[in-house]
mmCIF file of N, CA, C and O in Angstrom:
data_model
loop_
_atom_site.group_PDB
_atom_site.id
_atom_site.type_symbol
_atom_site.label_atom_id
_atom_site.label_comp_id
_atom_site.label_asym_id
_atom_site.label_seq_id
_atom_site.Cartn_x
_atom_site.Cartn_y
_atom_site.Cartn_z
ATOM 1 N N MET A 1 76.095 140.410 130.788
ATOM 2 C CA MET A 1 77.339 140.507 130.064
ATOM 3 C C MET A 1 77.244 139.621 128.827
ATOM 4 O O MET A 1 76.745 138.507 128.883
ATOM 5 N N LYS A 2 77.732 140.137 127.697
ATOM 6 C CA LYS A 2 77.711 139.405 126.435
ATOM 7 C C LYS A 2 79.140 139.282 125.919
ATOM 8 O O LYS A 2 79.892 140.258 125.923
ATOM 9 N N ASN A 3 79.536 138.087 125.502
ATOM 10 C CA ASN A 3 80.875 137.826 124.973
ATOM 11 C C ASN A 3 80.776 137.361 123.534
ATOM 12 O O ASN A 3 79.911 136.544 123.189
ATOM 13 N N ILE A 4 81.671 137.864 122.699
ATOM 14 C CA ILE A 4 81.762 137.418 121.315
ATOM 15 C C ILE A 4 83.207 136.999 121.077
ATOM 16 O O ILE A 4 84.141 137.772 121.319
ATOM 17 N N LEU A 5 83.400 135.770 120.582
ATOM 18 C CA LEU A 5 84.734 135.246 120.294
ATOM 19 C C LEU A 5 84.837 135.002 118.797
ATOM 20 O O LEU A 5 83.993 134.330 118.205
ATOM 21 N N GLY A 6 85.875 135.559 118.175
ATOM 22 C CA GLY A 6 86.140 135.338 116.761
ATOM 23 C C GLY A 6 87.468 134.630 116.589
ATOM 24 O O GLY A 6 88.447 134.968 117.249
ATOM 25 N N LEU A 7 87.484 133.632 115.716
ATOM 26 C CA LEU A 7 88.703 132.858 115.454
ATOM 27 C C LEU A 7 89.025 132.883 113.966
ATOM 28 O O LEU A 7 88.119 132.819 113.135
ATOM 29 N N ASP A 8 90.293 132.955 113.641
ATOM 30 C CA ASP A 8 90.776 132.871 112.266
ATOM 31 C C ASP A 8 91.853 131.797 112.240
ATOM 32 O O ASP A 8 92.955 132.007 112.735
ATOM 33 N N LEU A 9 91.513 130.644 111.696
ATOM 34 C CA LEU A 9 92.442 129.516 111.666
ATOM 35 C C LEU A 9 92.998 129.372 110.255
ATOM 36 O O LEU A 9 92.280 129.006 109.333
ATOM 37 N N GLY A 10 94.259 129.682 110.082
ATOM 38 C CA GLY A 10 94.912 129.578 108.789
ATOM 39 C C GLY A 10 95.932 128.451 108.777
ATOM 40 O O GLY A 10 96.109 127.737 109.758
ATOM 41 N N THR A 11 96.625 128.312 107.653
ATOM 42 C CA THR A 11 97.621 127.241 107.554
ATOM 43 C C THR A 11 98.883 127.575 108.327
ATOM 44 O O THR A 11 99.541 126.681 108.857
ATOM 45 N N ASN A 12 99.244 128.853 108.411
ATOM 46 C CA ASN A 12 100.466 129.248 109.117
ATOM 47 C C ASN A 12 100.198 130.169 110.291
ATOM 48 O O ASN A 12 101.133 130.698 110.882
ATOM 49 N N SER A 13 98.930 130.420 110.626
ATOM 50 C CA SER A 13 98.649 131.358 111.711
ATOM 51 C C SER A 13 97.296 131.064 112.347
ATOM 52 O O SER A 13 96.428 130.426 111.749
ATOM 53 N N ILE A 14 97.165 131.541 113.558
ATOM 54 C CA ILE A 14 95.911 131.452 114.303
ATOM 55 C C ILE A 14 95.664 132.839 114.884
ATOM 56 O O ILE A 14 96.548 133.418 115.521
ATOM 57 N N GLY A 15 94.489 133.391 114.642
ATOM 58 C CA GLY A 15 94.151 134.694 115.179
ATOM 59 C C GLY A 15 92.875 134.613 115.998
ATOM 60 O O GLY A 15 92.028 133.754 115.757
ATOM 61 N N TRP A 16 92.745 135.492 116.978
ATOM 62 C CA TRP A 16 91.554 135.474 117.816
ATOM 63 C C TRP A 16 91.220 136.894 118.264
ATOM 64 O O TRP A 16 92.082 137.769 118.300
ATOM 65 N N ALA A 17 89.955 137.103 118.548
ATOM 66 C CA ALA A 17 89.498 138.371 119.107
ATOM 67 C C ALA A 17 88.354 138.068 120.071
ATOM 68 O O ALA A 17 87.501 137.226 119.803
ATOM 69 N N LEU A 18 88.348 138.757 121.200
ATOM 70 C CA LEU A 18 87.303 138.604 122.213
ATOM 71 C C LEU A 18 86.736 139.985 122.520
ATOM 72 O O LEU A 18 87.477 140.902 122.869
ATOM 73 N N ILE A 19 85.432 140.126 122.359
ATOM 74 C CA ILE A 19 84.743 141.386 122.653
ATOM 75 C C ILE A 19 83.783 141.121 123.804
ATOM 76 O O ILE A 19 82.955 140.204 123.729
ATOM 77 N N GLN A 20 83.904 141.882 124.872
ATOM 78 C CA GLN A 20 83.064 141.718 126.055
ATOM 79 C C GLN A 20 82.225 142.972 126.259
ATOM 80 O O GLN A 20 82.757 144.058 126.443
ATOM 81 N N TYR A 21 80.913 142.794 126.196
ATOM 82 C CA TYR A 21 79.975 143.881 126.463
ATOM 83 C C TYR A 21 79.498 143.739 127.903
ATOM 84 O O TYR A 21 78.840 142.763 128.243
ATOM 85 N N LYS A 22 79.831 144.704 128.752
ATOM 86 C CA LYS A 22 79.384 144.655 130.145
ATOM 87 C C LYS A 22 77.994 145.268 130.287
ATOM 88 O O LYS A 22 77.162 144.784 131.031
ATOM 89 N N SER A 23 77.751 146.359 129.561
ATOM 90 C CA SER A 23 76.430 146.974 129.531
ATOM 91 C C SER A 23 76.322 147.769 128.234
ATOM 92 O O SER A 23 77.317 148.020 127.551
ATOM 93 N N GLU A 24 75.120 148.170 127.881
ATOM 94 C CA GLU A 24 74.922 148.889 126.625
ATOM 95 C C GLU A 24 75.461 150.316 126.688
ATOM 96 O O GLU A 24 75.747 150.918 125.659
ATOM 97 N N GLU A 25 75.612 150.877 127.886
ATOM 98 C CA GLU A 25 76.079 152.256 128.018
ATOM 99 C C GLU A 25 77.593 152.368 127.879
ATOM 100 O O GLU A 25 78.109 153.399 127.471
ATOM 101 N N GLN A 26 78.326 151.329 128.249
ATOM 102 C CA GLN A 26 79.780 151.365 128.232
ATOM 103 C C GLN A 26 80.322 150.852 126.906
ATOM 104 O O GLN A 26 79.683 150.055 126.220
ATOM 105 N N LYS A 27 81.532 151.292 126.582
ATOM 106 C CA LYS A 27 82.218 150.748 125.410
ATOM 107 C C LYS A 27 82.662 149.324 125.722
ATOM 108 O O LYS A 27 83.011 149.009 126.859
ATOM 109 N N PRO A 28 82.692 148.448 124.720
ATOM 110 C CA PRO A 28 83.111 147.067 124.983
ATOM 111 C C PRO A 28 84.621 146.956 125.206
ATOM 112 O O PRO A 28 85.400 147.754 124.691
ATOM 113 N N ASP A 29 85.015 145.972 125.987
ATOM 114 C CA ASP A 29 86.425 145.622 126.163
ATOM 115 C C ASP A 29 86.815 144.703 125.013
ATOM 116 O O ASP A 29 86.111 143.732 124.724
ATOM 117 N N THR A 30 87.926 144.998 124.370
ATOM 118 C CA THR A 30 88.367 144.208 123.227
ATOM 119 C C THR A 30 89.767 143.681 123.495
ATOM 120 O O THR A 30 90.657 144.427 123.888
ATOM 121 N N LYS A 31 89.937 142.398 123.287
ATOM 122 C CA LYS A 31 91.247 141.751 123.415
ATOM 123 C C LYS A 31 91.466 140.944 122.144
ATOM 124 O O LYS A 31 90.527 140.335 121.627
ATOM 125 N N LEU A 32 92.691 140.933 121.638
ATOM 126 C CA LEU A 32 92.959 140.188 120.417
ATOM 127 C C LEU A 32 94.409 139.752 120.381
ATOM 128 O O LEU A 32 95.239 140.242 121.135
ATOM 129 N N GLY A 33 94.682 138.806 119.499
ATOM 130 C CA GLY A 33 96.045 138.314 119.367
ATOM 131 C C GLY A 33 96.185 137.398 118.176
ATOM 132 O O GLY A 33 95.202 137.024 117.537
ATOM 133 N N SER A 34 97.405 137.044 117.874
ATOM 134 C CA SER A 34 97.670 136.120 116.779
ATOM 135 C C SER A 34 98.934 135.328 117.087
ATOM 136 O O SER A 34 99.785 135.751 117.853
ATOM 137 N N ARG A 35 99.017 134.200 116.462
ATOM 138 C CA ARG A 35 100.182 133.333 116.601
ATOM 139 C C ARG A 35 100.582 132.891 115.203
ATOM 140 O O ARG A 35 99.770 132.293 114.484
ATOM 141 N N ILE A 36 101.800 133.215 114.790
ATOM 142 C CA ILE A 36 102.290 132.848 113.471
ATOM 143 C C ILE A 36 103.232 131.667 113.621
ATOM 144 O O ILE A 36 104.140 131.678 114.457
ATOM 145 N N ILE A 37 103.000 130.636 112.806
ATOM 146 C CA ILE A 37 103.798 129.414 112.865
ATOM 147 C C ILE A 37 104.775 129.441 111.685
ATOM 148 O O ILE A 37 104.358 129.309 110.530
ATOM 149 N N PRO A 38 106.066 129.656 111.931
ATOM 150 C CA PRO A 38 107.022 129.750 110.824
ATOM 151 C C PRO A 38 107.249 128.387 110.177
ATOM 152 O O PRO A 38 107.331 127.365 110.866
ATOM 153 N N MET A 39 107.318 128.394 108.853
ATOM 154 C CA MET A 39 107.609 127.169 108.107
ATOM 155 C C MET A 39 108.698 127.468 107.092
ATOM 156 O O MET A 39 108.654 128.496 106.421
ATOM 157 N N THR A 40 109.638 126.565 106.972
ATOM 158 C CA THR A 40 110.688 126.711 105.971
ATOM 159 C C THR A 40 110.164 126.240 104.621
ATOM 160 O O THR A 40 109.107 125.616 104.518
ATOM 161 N N GLN A 41 110.915 126.501 103.562
ATOM 162 C CA GLN A 41 110.479 126.146 102.215
ATOM 163 C C GLN A 41 110.347 124.638 102.031
ATOM 164 O O GLN A 41 109.452 124.175 101.327
ATOM 165 N N ASP A 42 111.209 123.843 102.644
ATOM 166 C CA ASP A 42 111.096 122.390 102.494
ATOM 167 C C ASP A 42 109.842 121.849 103.173
ATOM 168 O O ASP A 42 109.182 120.954 102.658
ATOM 169 N N VAL A 43 109.454 122.416 104.297
ATOM 170 C CA VAL A 43 108.224 122.006 104.959
ATOM 171 C C VAL A 43 107.009 122.433 104.140
ATOM 172 O O VAL A 43 106.050 121.681 103.990
ATOM 173 N N LEU A 44 107.041 123.629 103.572
ATOM 174 C CA LEU A 44 105.939 124.101 102.727
ATOM 175 C C LEU A 44 105.786 123.217 101.489
ATOM 176 O O LEU A 44 104.672 122.948 101.057
ATOM 177 N N GLY A 45 106.895 122.781 100.920
ATOM 178 C CA GLY A 45 106.846 121.894 99.747
ATOM 179 C C GLY A 45 106.181 120.573 100.090
ATOM 180 O O GLY A 45 105.372 120.039 99.323
ATOM 181 N N LYS A 46 106.486 120.014 101.246
ATOM 182 C CA LYS A 46 105.864 118.764 101.680
ATOM 183 C C LYS A 46 104.387 118.977 102.004
ATOM 184 O O LYS A 46 103.564 118.122 101.781
ATOM 185 N N PHE A 47 104.049 120.170 102.532
ATOM 186 C CA PHE A 47 102.666 120.474 102.881
ATOM 187 C C PHE A 47 101.792 120.567 101.650
ATOM 188 O O PHE A 47 100.641 120.126 101.646
ATOM 189 N N ASP A 48 102.331 121.129 100.545
ATOM 190 C CA ASP A 48 101.552 121.267 99.307
ATOM 191 C C ASP A 48 101.277 119.923 98.638
ATOM 192 O O ASP A 48 100.273 119.762 97.954
ATOM 193 N N SER A 49 102.151 118.940 98.816
ATOM 194 C CA SER A 49 101.943 117.642 98.143
ATOM 195 C C SER A 49 101.209 116.649 98.980
ATOM 196 O O SER A 49 100.225 116.699 99.471
#
Protein backbone atom coordinates (compact mmCIF):
# COMPACT_ATOMS: atom_id res chain seq x y z
CA MET A 1 0.00 0.00 0.00
CA LYS A 2 1.28 3.47 -0.92
CA ASN A 3 0.04 6.72 0.69
CA ILE A 4 0.53 10.25 -0.59
CA LEU A 5 -0.34 13.23 1.63
CA GLY A 6 -0.57 16.76 0.23
CA LEU A 7 -0.88 19.87 2.39
CA ASP A 8 -1.68 23.47 1.46
CA LEU A 9 -0.98 25.84 4.34
CA GLY A 10 -2.20 29.37 3.69
CA THR A 11 -2.72 32.44 5.83
CA ASN A 12 -6.49 31.95 6.14
CA SER A 13 -6.91 28.28 5.21
CA ILE A 14 -5.48 24.80 5.50
CA GLY A 15 -6.12 22.19 2.82
CA TRP A 16 -5.20 18.53 2.65
CA ALA A 17 -5.52 15.55 0.35
CA LEU A 18 -4.74 11.88 0.99
CA ILE A 19 -4.38 9.38 -1.85
CA GLN A 20 -4.13 5.69 -0.94
CA TYR A 21 -3.00 3.15 -3.52
CA LYS A 22 -3.93 -0.37 -2.40
CA SER A 23 -2.72 -2.07 -5.59
CA GLU A 24 -1.83 -1.06 -9.14
CA GLU A 25 -4.97 -2.69 -10.58
CA GLN A 26 -7.46 -0.75 -8.43
CA LYS A 27 -8.29 2.93 -8.54
CA PRO A 28 -6.85 4.88 -5.60
CA ASP A 29 -8.98 6.02 -2.66
CA THR A 30 -8.95 9.81 -2.40
CA LYS A 31 -9.91 11.85 0.64
CA LEU A 32 -9.61 15.62 0.90
CA GLY A 33 -10.73 18.59 2.92
CA SER A 34 -10.11 22.18 3.84
CA ARG A 35 -10.51 24.45 6.81
CA ILE A 36 -11.07 28.18 6.32
CA ILE A 37 -10.20 30.50 9.19
CA PRO A 38 -12.39 33.64 9.04
CA MET A 39 -10.71 36.95 9.82
CA THR A 40 -12.32 40.34 10.18
CA GLN A 41 -10.85 43.46 8.57
CA ASP A 42 -9.33 44.73 11.83
CA VAL A 43 -7.50 41.44 12.37
CA LEU A 44 -6.27 41.45 8.76
CA GLY A 45 -4.98 45.01 9.23
CA LYS A 46 -2.98 43.96 12.29
CA PHE A 47 -1.72 40.86 10.43
CA ASP A 48 -0.33 42.96 7.55
CA SER A 49 1.67 45.24 9.87
